[in-house]
Short mmCIF file of N, CA and C and ligand atoms in Angstrom, two decimals:
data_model
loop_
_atom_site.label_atom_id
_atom_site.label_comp_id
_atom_site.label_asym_id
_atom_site.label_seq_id
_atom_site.Cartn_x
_atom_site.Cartn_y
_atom_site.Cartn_z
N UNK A 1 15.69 -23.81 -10.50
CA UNK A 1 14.87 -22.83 -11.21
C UNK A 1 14.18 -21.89 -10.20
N UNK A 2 14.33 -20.40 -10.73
CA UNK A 2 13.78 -19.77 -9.65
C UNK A 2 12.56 -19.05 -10.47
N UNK A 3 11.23 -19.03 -10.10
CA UNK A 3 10.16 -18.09 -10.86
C UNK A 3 10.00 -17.15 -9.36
N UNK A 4 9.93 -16.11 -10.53
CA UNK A 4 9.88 -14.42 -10.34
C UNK A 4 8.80 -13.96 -8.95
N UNK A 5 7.86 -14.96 -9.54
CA UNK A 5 6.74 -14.69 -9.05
C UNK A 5 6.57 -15.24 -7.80
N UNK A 6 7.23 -16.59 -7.71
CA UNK A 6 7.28 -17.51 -6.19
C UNK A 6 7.83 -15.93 -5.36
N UNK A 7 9.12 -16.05 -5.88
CA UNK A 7 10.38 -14.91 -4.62
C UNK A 7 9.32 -13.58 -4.40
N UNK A 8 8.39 -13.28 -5.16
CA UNK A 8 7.68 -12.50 -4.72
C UNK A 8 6.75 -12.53 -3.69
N UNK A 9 6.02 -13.70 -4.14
CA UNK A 9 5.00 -14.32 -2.95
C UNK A 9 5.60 -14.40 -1.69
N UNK A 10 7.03 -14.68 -1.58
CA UNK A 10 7.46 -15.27 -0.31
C UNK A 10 8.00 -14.04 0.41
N UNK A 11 8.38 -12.96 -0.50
CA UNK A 11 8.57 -11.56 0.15
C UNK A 11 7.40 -11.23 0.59
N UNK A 12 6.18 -11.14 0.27
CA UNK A 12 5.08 -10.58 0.75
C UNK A 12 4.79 -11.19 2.05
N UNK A 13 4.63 -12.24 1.82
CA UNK A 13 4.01 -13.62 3.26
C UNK A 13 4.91 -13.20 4.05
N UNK A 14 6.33 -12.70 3.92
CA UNK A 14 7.74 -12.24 4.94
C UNK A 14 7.29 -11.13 5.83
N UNK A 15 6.94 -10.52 4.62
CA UNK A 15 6.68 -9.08 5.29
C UNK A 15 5.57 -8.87 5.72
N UNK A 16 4.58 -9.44 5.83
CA UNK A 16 2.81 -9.97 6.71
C UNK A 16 3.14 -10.65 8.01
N UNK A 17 3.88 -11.85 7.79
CA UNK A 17 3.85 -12.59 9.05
C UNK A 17 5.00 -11.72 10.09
N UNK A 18 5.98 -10.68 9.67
CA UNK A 18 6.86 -9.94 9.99
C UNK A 18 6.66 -8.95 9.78
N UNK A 19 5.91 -7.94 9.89
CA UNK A 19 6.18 -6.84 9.77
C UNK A 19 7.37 -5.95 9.92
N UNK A 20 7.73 -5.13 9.28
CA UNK A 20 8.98 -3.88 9.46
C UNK A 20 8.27 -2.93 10.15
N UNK A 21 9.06 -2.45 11.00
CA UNK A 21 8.46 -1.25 11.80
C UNK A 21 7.02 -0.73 12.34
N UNK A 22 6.56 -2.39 12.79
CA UNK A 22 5.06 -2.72 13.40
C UNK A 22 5.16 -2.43 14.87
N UNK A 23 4.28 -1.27 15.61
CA UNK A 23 4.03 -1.09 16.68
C UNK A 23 3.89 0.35 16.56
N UNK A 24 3.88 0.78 18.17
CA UNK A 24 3.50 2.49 18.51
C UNK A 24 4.78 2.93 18.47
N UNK A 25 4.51 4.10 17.56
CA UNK A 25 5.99 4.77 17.85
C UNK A 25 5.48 6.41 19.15
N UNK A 26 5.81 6.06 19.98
CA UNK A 26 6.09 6.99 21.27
C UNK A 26 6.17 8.75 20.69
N UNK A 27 7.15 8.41 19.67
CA UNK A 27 8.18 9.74 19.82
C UNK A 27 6.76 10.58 18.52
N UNK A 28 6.21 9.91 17.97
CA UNK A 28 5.43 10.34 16.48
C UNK A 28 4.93 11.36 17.23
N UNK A 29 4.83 12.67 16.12
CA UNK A 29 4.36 13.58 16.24
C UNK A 29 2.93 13.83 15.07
N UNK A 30 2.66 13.18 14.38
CA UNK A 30 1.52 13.32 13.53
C UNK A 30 1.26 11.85 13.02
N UNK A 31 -0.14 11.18 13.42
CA UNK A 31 -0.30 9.77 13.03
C UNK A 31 -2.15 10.17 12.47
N UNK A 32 -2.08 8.99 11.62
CA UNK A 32 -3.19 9.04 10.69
C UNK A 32 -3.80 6.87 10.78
N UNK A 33 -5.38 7.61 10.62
CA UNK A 33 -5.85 5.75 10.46
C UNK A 33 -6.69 5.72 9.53
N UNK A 34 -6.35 4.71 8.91
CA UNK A 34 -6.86 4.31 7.55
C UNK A 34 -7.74 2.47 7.90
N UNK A 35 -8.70 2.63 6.92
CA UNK A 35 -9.84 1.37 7.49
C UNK A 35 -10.45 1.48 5.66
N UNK A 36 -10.38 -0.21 6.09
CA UNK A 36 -10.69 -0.25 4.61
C UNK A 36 -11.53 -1.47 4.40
N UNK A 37 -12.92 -1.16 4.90
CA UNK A 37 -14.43 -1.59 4.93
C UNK A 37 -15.03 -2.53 3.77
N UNK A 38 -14.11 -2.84 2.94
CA UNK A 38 -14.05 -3.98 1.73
C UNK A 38 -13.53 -5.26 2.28
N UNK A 39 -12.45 -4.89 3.50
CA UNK A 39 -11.44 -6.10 3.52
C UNK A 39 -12.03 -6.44 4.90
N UNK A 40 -11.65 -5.12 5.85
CA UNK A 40 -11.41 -5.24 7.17
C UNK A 40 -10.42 -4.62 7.53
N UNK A 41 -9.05 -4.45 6.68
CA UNK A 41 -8.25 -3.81 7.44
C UNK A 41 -8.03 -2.52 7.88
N UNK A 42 -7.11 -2.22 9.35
CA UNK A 42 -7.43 -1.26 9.63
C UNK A 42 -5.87 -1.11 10.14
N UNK A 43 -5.62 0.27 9.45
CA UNK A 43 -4.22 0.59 10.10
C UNK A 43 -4.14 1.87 10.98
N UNK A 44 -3.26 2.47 11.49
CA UNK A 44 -3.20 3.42 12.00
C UNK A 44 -1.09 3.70 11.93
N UNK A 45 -0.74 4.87 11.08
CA UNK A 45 0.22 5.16 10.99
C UNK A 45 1.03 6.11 12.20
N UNK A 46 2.53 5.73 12.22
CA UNK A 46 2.55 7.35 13.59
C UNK A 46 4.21 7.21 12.42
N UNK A 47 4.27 8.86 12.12
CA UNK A 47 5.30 9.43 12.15
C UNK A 47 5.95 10.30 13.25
N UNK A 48 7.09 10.61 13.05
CA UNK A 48 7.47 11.41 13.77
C UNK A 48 8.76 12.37 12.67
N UNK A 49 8.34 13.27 12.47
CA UNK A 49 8.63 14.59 11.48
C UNK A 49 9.27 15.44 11.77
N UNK A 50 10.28 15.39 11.51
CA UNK A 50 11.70 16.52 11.96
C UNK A 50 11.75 17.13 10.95
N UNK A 51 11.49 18.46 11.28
CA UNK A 51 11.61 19.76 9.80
C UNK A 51 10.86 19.02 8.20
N UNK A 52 11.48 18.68 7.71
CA UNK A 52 10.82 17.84 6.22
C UNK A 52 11.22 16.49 6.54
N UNK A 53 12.09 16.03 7.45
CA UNK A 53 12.49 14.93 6.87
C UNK A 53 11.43 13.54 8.07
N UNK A 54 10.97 12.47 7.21
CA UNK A 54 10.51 11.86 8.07
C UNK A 54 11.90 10.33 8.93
N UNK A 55 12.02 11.09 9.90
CA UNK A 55 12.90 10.80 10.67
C UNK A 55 12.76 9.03 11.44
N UNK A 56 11.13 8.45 11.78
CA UNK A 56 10.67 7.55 12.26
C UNK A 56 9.39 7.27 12.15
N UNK A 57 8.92 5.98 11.42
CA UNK A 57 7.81 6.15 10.89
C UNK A 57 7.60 4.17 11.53
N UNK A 58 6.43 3.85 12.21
CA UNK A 58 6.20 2.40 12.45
C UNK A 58 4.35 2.64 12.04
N UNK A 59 4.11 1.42 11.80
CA UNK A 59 2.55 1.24 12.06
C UNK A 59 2.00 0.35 12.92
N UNK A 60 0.78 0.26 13.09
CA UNK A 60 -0.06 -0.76 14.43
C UNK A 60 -1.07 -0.83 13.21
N UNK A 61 -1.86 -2.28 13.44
CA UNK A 61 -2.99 -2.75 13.50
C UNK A 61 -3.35 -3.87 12.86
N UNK A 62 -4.39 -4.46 11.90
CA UNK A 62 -4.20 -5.72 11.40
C UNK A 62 -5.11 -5.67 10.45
N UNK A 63 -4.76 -6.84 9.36
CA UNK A 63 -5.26 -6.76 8.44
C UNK A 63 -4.70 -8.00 7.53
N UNK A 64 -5.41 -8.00 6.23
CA UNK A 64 -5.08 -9.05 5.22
C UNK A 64 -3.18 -9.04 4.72
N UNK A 65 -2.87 -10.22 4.46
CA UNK A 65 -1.25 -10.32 3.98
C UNK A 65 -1.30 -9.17 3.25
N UNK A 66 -1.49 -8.15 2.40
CA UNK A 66 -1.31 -7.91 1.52
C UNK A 66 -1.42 -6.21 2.02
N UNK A 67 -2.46 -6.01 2.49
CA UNK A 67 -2.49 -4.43 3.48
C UNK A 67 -1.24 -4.84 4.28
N UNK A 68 -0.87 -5.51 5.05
CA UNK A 68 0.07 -5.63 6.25
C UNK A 68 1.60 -5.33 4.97
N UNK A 69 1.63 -6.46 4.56
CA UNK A 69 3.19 -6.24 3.39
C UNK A 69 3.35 -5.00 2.66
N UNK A 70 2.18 -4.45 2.65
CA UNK A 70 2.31 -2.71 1.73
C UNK A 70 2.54 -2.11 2.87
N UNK A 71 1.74 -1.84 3.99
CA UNK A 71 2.46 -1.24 4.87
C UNK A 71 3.83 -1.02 5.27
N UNK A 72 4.27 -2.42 5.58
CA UNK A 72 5.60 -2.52 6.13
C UNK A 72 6.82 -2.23 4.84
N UNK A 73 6.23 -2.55 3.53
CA UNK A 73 7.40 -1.91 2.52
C UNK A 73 7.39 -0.97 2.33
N UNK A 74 6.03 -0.21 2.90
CA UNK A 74 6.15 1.06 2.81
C UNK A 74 6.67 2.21 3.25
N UNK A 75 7.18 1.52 5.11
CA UNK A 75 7.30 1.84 6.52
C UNK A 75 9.46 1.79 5.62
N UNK A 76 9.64 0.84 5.25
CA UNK A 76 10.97 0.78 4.75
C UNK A 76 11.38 1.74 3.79
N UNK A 77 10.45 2.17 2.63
CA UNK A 77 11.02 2.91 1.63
C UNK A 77 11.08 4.34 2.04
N UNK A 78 10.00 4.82 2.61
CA UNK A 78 10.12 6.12 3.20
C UNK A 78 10.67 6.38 4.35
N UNK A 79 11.37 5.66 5.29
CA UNK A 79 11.87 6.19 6.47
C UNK A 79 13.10 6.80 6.05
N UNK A 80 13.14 7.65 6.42
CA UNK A 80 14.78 8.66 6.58
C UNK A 80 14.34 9.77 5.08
N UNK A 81 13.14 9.41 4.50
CA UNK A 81 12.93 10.23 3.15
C UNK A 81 12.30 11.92 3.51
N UNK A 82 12.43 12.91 2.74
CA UNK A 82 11.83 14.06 2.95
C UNK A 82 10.46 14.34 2.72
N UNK A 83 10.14 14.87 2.43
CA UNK A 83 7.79 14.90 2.53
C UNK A 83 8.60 14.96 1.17
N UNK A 84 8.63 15.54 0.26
CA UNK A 84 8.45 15.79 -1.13
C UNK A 84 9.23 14.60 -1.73
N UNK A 85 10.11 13.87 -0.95
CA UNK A 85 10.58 12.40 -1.71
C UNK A 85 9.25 11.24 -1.59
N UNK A 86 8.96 11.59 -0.52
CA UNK A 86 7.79 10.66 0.11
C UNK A 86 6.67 10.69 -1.09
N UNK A 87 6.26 11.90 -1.17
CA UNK A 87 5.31 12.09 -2.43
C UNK A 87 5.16 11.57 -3.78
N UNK A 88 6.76 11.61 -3.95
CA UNK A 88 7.24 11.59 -5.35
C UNK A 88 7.00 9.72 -5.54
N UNK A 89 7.25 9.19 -4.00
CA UNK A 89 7.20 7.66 -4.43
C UNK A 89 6.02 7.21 -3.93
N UNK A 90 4.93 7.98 -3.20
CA UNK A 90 3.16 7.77 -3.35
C UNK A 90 2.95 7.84 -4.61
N UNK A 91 3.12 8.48 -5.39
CA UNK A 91 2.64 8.91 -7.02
C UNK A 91 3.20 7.81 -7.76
N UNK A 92 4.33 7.70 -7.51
CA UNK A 92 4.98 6.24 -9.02
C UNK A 92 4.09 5.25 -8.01
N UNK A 93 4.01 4.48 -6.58
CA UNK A 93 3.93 3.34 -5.93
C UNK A 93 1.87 3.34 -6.64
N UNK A 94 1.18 4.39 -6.31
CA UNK A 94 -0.30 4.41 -7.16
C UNK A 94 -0.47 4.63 -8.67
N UNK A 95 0.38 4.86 -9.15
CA UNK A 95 0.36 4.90 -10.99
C UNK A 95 0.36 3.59 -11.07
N UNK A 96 1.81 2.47 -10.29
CA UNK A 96 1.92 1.30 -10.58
C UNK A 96 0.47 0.44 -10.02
N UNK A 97 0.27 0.69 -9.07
CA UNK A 97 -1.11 -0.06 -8.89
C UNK A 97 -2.45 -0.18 -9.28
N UNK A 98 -3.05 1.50 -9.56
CA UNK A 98 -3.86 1.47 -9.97
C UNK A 98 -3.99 2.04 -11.27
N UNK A 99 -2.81 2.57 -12.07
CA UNK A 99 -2.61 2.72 -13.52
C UNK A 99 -3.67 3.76 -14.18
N UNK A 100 -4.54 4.52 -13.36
CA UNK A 100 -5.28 5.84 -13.52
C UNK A 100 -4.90 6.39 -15.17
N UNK A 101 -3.05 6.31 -15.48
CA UNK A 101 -3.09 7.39 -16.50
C UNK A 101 -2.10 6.65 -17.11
N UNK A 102 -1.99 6.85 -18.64
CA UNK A 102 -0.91 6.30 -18.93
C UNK A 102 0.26 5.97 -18.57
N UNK A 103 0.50 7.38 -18.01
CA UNK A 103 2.27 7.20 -17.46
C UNK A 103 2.81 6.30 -16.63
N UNK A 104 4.19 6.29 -17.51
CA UNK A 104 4.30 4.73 -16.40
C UNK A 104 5.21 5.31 -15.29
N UNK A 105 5.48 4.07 -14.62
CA UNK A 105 6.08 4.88 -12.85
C UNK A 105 7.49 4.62 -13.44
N UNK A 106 8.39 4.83 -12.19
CA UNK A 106 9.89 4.84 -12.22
C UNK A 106 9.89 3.46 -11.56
N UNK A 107 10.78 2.41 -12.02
CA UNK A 107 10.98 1.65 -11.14
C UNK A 107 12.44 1.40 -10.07
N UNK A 108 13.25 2.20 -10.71
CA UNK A 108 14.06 2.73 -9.49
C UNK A 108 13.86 3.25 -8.47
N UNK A 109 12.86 4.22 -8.38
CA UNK A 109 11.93 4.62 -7.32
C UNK A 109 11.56 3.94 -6.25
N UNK A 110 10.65 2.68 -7.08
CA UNK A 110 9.98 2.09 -5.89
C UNK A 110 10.78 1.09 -5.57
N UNK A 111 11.73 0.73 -6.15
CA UNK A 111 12.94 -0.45 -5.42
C UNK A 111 11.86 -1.70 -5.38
N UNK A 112 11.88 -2.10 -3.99
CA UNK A 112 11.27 -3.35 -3.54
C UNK A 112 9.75 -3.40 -3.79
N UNK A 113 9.48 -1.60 -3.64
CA UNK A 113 7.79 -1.96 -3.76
C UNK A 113 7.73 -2.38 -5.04
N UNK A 114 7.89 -2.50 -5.87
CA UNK A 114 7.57 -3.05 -7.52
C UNK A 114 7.11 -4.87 -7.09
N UNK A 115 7.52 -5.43 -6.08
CA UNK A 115 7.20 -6.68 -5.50
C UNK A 115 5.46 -6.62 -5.76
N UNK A 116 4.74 -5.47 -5.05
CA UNK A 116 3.44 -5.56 -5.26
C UNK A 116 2.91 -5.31 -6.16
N UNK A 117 3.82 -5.22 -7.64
CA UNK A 117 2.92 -4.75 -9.19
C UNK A 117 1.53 -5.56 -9.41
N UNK A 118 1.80 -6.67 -8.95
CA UNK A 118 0.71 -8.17 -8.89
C UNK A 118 -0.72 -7.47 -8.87
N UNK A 119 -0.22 -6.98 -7.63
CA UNK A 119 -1.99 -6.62 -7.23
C UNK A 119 -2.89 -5.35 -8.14
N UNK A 120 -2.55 -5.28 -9.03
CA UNK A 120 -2.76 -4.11 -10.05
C UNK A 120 -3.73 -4.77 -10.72
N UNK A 121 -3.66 -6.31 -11.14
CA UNK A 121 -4.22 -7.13 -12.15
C UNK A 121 -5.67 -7.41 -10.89
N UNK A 122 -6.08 -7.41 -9.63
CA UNK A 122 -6.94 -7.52 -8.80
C UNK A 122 -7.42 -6.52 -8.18
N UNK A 123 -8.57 -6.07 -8.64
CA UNK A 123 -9.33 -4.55 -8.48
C UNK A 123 -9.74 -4.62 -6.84
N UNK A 124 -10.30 -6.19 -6.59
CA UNK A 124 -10.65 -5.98 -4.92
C UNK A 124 -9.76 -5.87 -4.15
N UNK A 125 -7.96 -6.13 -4.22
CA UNK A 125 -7.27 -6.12 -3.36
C UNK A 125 -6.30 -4.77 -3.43
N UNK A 126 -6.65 -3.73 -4.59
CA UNK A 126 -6.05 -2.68 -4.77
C UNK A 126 -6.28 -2.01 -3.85
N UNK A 127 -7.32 -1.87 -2.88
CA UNK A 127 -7.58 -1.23 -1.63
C UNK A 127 -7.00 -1.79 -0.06
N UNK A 128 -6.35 -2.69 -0.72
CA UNK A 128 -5.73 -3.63 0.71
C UNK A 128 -4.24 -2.74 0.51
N UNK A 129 -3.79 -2.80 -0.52
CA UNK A 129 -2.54 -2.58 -0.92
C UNK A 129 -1.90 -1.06 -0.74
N UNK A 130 -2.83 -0.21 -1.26
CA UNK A 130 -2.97 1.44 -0.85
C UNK A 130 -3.58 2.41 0.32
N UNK A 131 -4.12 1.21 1.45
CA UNK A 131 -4.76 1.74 2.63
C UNK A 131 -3.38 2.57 3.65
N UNK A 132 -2.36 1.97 3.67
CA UNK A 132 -1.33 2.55 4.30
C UNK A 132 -0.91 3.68 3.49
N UNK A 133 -0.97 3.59 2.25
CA UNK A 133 -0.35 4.97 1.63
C UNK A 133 -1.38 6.10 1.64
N UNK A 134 -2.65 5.60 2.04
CA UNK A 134 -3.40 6.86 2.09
C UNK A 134 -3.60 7.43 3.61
N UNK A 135 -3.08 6.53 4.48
CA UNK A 135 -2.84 7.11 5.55
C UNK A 135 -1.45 8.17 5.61
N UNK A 136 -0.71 7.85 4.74
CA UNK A 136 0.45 8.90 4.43
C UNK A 136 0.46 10.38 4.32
N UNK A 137 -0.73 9.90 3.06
CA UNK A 137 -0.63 11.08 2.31
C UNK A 137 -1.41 12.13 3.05
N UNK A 138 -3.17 11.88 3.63
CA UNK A 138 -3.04 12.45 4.52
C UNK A 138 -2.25 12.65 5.79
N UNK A 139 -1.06 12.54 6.01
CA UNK A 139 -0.40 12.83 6.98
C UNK A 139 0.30 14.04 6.56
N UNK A 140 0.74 14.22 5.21
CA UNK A 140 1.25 14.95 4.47
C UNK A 140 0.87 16.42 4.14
N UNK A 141 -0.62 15.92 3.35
CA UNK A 141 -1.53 16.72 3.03
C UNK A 141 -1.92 17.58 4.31
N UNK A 142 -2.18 17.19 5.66
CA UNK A 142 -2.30 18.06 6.61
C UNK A 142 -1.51 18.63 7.17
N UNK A 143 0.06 18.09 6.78
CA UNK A 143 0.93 18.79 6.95
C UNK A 143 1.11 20.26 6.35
N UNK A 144 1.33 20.45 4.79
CA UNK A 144 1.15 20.85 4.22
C UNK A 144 0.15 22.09 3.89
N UNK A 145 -1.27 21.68 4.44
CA UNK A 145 -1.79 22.93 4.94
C UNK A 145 -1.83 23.56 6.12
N UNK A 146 -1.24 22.68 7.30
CA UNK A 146 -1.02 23.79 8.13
C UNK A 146 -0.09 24.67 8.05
N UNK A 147 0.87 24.45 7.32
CA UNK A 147 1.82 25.16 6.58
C UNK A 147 1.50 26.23 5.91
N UNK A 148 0.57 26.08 5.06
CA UNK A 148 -0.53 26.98 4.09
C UNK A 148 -0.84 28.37 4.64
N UNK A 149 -1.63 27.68 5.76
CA UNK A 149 -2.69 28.40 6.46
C UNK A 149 -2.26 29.35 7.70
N UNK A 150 -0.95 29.20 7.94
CA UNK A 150 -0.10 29.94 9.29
C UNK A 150 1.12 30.92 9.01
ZN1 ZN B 1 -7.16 -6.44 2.70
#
């Protein structure tokens, strides 16, 4: 018998005690840090951004199972993606978590991230879970206006 929920747990604890694409990336050309003063954790993202597409993306720092496993599934779903794909799966990956508006997300979209739907039902760990994606988005967002503004 397999429950849904174990294979989930054990993906998360996988991807905490292992991170995907944990360390400095050298080559990053725009990195962002996110700290999240509820938990403790503290990340710091480095992309490295070729025209739109994000080409190499790792993170550094430490934190609870649950910030660390969003990170690193996060570090997986968007690498090789364009800023406006990237966006498109910040928006379904925070609808699913923190459920702001009716609409529901795509779950083709988020593939593996749908693993962390869990933490939706736990208001204190929704900030463990979205600290890496808001290091994203501002990465994005300042992208974006320097773009604006030049
Ligand atoms: Zn945390």
């Amino acid at each position: 018998m397999y429950d849904i929920e174990e294979l989930y747990q054990e993906i998360i604890i996988d991807h905490s005690r292992n991170p995907r694409n944990f360390g400095k990336l050298d080559t990053a050309n725009k990195t962002a840090e996110g700290y999240n003063p509820l938990c403790g954790d503290q990340i710091t993202l480095y992309i490295e951004l070729k025209d739109k597409l994000i080409n190499k993306i790792k993170f550094s720092g430490s934190g609870c199972a649950i910030s660390k496993a969003s990170a690193s599934l996060m570090t997986e779903a968007i690498n090789q993606k364009t800023e406006s794909e990237a966006i498109i799966i910040f928006n379904n990956f925070r609808q699913m978590i923190t459920k702001t508006t009716d609409e529901d997300y795509d779950s083709d979209i988020l593939g593996d991230l749908e693993i962390l739907k869990g933490v939706s039902a736990f208001p204190a760990r929704i900030k463990c879970a979205t600290l890496a994606w808001h290091a994203l988005k501002s990465i994005l967002d300042n992208n974006n206006q320097e773009i604006s503004t030049e």
